[in-house]
XYZ file of C-alpha atoms in Angstrom:
151
model
C -6.061 11.964 0.244
C -3.446 14.554 1.228
C -6.049 17.119 2.219
C -7.506 14.361 4.800
C -3.771 13.841 5.778
C -3.531 17.561 6.389
C -6.766 18.425 7.844
C -5.994 15.518 10.605
C -2.646 17.111 11.312
C -3.676 20.479 11.440
C -6.646 19.362 13.686
C -4.838 17.067 16.194
C -1.204 18.022 16.327
C -1.079 21.958 15.722
C -0.064 23.102 19.147
C 1.355 26.350 21.039
C 3.839 27.014 23.611
C 3.122 29.992 26.317
C 5.998 31.849 27.775
C 4.628 30.854 31.390
C 5.157 27.096 32.961
C 1.477 25.699 33.218
C -0.186 22.180 32.573
C -0.583 20.577 29.334
C -4.219 21.757 27.793
C -6.165 20.538 24.923
C -8.541 23.007 23.221
C -11.588 21.260 21.388
C -12.459 24.358 19.725
C -9.205 24.769 17.883
C -7.588 21.207 17.725
C -4.695 22.649 19.565
C -2.539 21.227 22.579
C -0.885 23.843 24.636
C 2.491 22.721 26.300
C 4.875 24.554 28.957
C 7.692 25.926 27.527
C 10.692 23.505 27.525
C 8.469 20.748 28.007
C 10.362 17.564 29.017
C 8.268 15.095 27.432
C 8.276 16.947 24.203
C 11.771 17.728 24.258
C 12.456 13.736 24.778
C 10.239 13.075 21.470
C 12.026 15.910 19.547
C 15.449 14.307 20.750
C 14.295 10.929 19.200
C 12.852 12.567 16.244
C 16.376 14.010 15.397
C 18.185 10.800 16.578
C 16.080 8.837 13.475
C 16.250 11.830 11.083
C 18.820 10.365 9.268
C 16.548 7.420 8.448
C 13.574 9.804 7.155
C 16.254 11.892 5.102
C 17.519 8.730 3.482
C 13.959 7.424 2.925
C 12.964 10.718 1.504
C 15.705 11.213 -0.767
C 15.571 7.401 -2.401
C 12.017 7.538 -2.579
C 11.158 11.287 -3.340
C 8.945 10.860 -6.477
C 7.366 7.716 -5.556
C 3.511 8.402 -4.942
C 3.089 5.475 -2.537
C 4.621 7.585 0.360
C 3.580 10.703 1.684
C 6.022 12.888 3.884
C 5.688 15.582 6.735
C 8.002 17.044 9.346
C 7.159 19.542 12.383
C 9.096 22.424 13.394
C 8.762 25.519 15.382
C 7.270 28.720 14.110
C 7.614 32.081 16.251
C 6.660 35.748 16.271
C 7.311 38.282 19.088
C 4.887 36.728 21.485
C 4.462 33.051 20.612
C 5.812 30.084 19.507
C 3.715 27.392 17.339
C 4.851 23.919 16.292
C 3.549 23.034 12.762
C 3.658 20.378 10.371
C 5.179 21.225 6.697
C 5.156 19.097 3.538
C 8.883 18.655 2.064
C 9.689 19.408 -1.518
C 13.512 19.624 -1.580
C 16.559 19.036 0.509
C 19.763 21.201 -0.216
C 22.651 20.722 2.233
C 21.151 21.143 5.670
C 18.125 22.803 4.807
C 14.692 21.180 4.160
C 12.458 23.317 1.984
C 8.769 23.096 2.723
C 5.068 24.023 2.169
C 3.385 24.509 5.471
C 0.425 22.463 5.753
C -0.981 23.743 9.016
C -2.956 26.777 9.703
C -1.431 29.093 12.417
C -3.446 29.660 15.307
C -2.156 32.708 16.853
C 0.831 33.344 14.710
C 0.210 36.312 11.944
C 3.447 36.128 10.278
C 2.881 32.736 8.450
C -0.106 31.077 6.670
C -0.793 27.711 5.413
C 0.606 27.356 1.974
C 3.589 29.394 2.432
C 7.071 28.015 1.423
C 9.815 27.982 4.422
C 13.246 26.832 4.625
C 14.007 24.566 7.909
C 17.486 23.613 9.059
C 17.564 19.779 9.597
C 18.533 20.446 13.464
C 15.073 22.332 13.833
C 13.093 19.377 12.902
C 11.022 18.404 15.995
C 9.036 15.464 14.542
C 8.361 13.477 11.291
C 6.643 10.613 9.542
C 6.147 8.871 6.778
C 2.893 7.461 5.496
C 1.336 5.308 2.898
C -1.014 6.153 0.259
C -3.888 5.033 3.224
C -2.628 7.179 6.033
C -1.055 4.614 7.739
C 2.201 6.027 9.880
C 5.055 3.776 8.428
C 7.853 5.578 10.400
C 8.142 8.573 12.707
C 5.492 10.453 13.924
C 7.214 10.394 17.515
C 4.606 13.246 19.252
C 1.448 11.558 18.739
C 0.490 9.821 21.727
C 2.095 12.221 23.925
C 0.002 15.135 22.320
C -3.108 12.954 22.715
C -2.210 12.321 26.347
C -1.919 8.633 25.668
C 1.889 8.518 26.880
């Protein structure tokens, strides 16, 4: 089940930002969506995710060991030339930091790979989702429709 969710998110929601302003583009070969740097629509969705983040943190904290739920969050990863926004699986929270395991494979980045443990500041979380055991989104996943071009 987790592999299916990881695959779907890796394929559908991994995207990279370029330094040059350009139109959103979908690459069916890689399953990535390229967005202009500082894309206003995506920034609006990140703001929504941040606004509702306390709900995610509360639900995660209260139900962390409950196997009826699955949690993921999206944040930016960078190197000298590019930025990719990828999904991670939270494994712990300490203060303002969430410890996660990266569940996406980087498309262009070479300084991080799927399975790496990362530390993400709560203020850097760009999206989040809570799923049931059947893969149904219960809360969050603010960017899905936008990245699919449905919004």
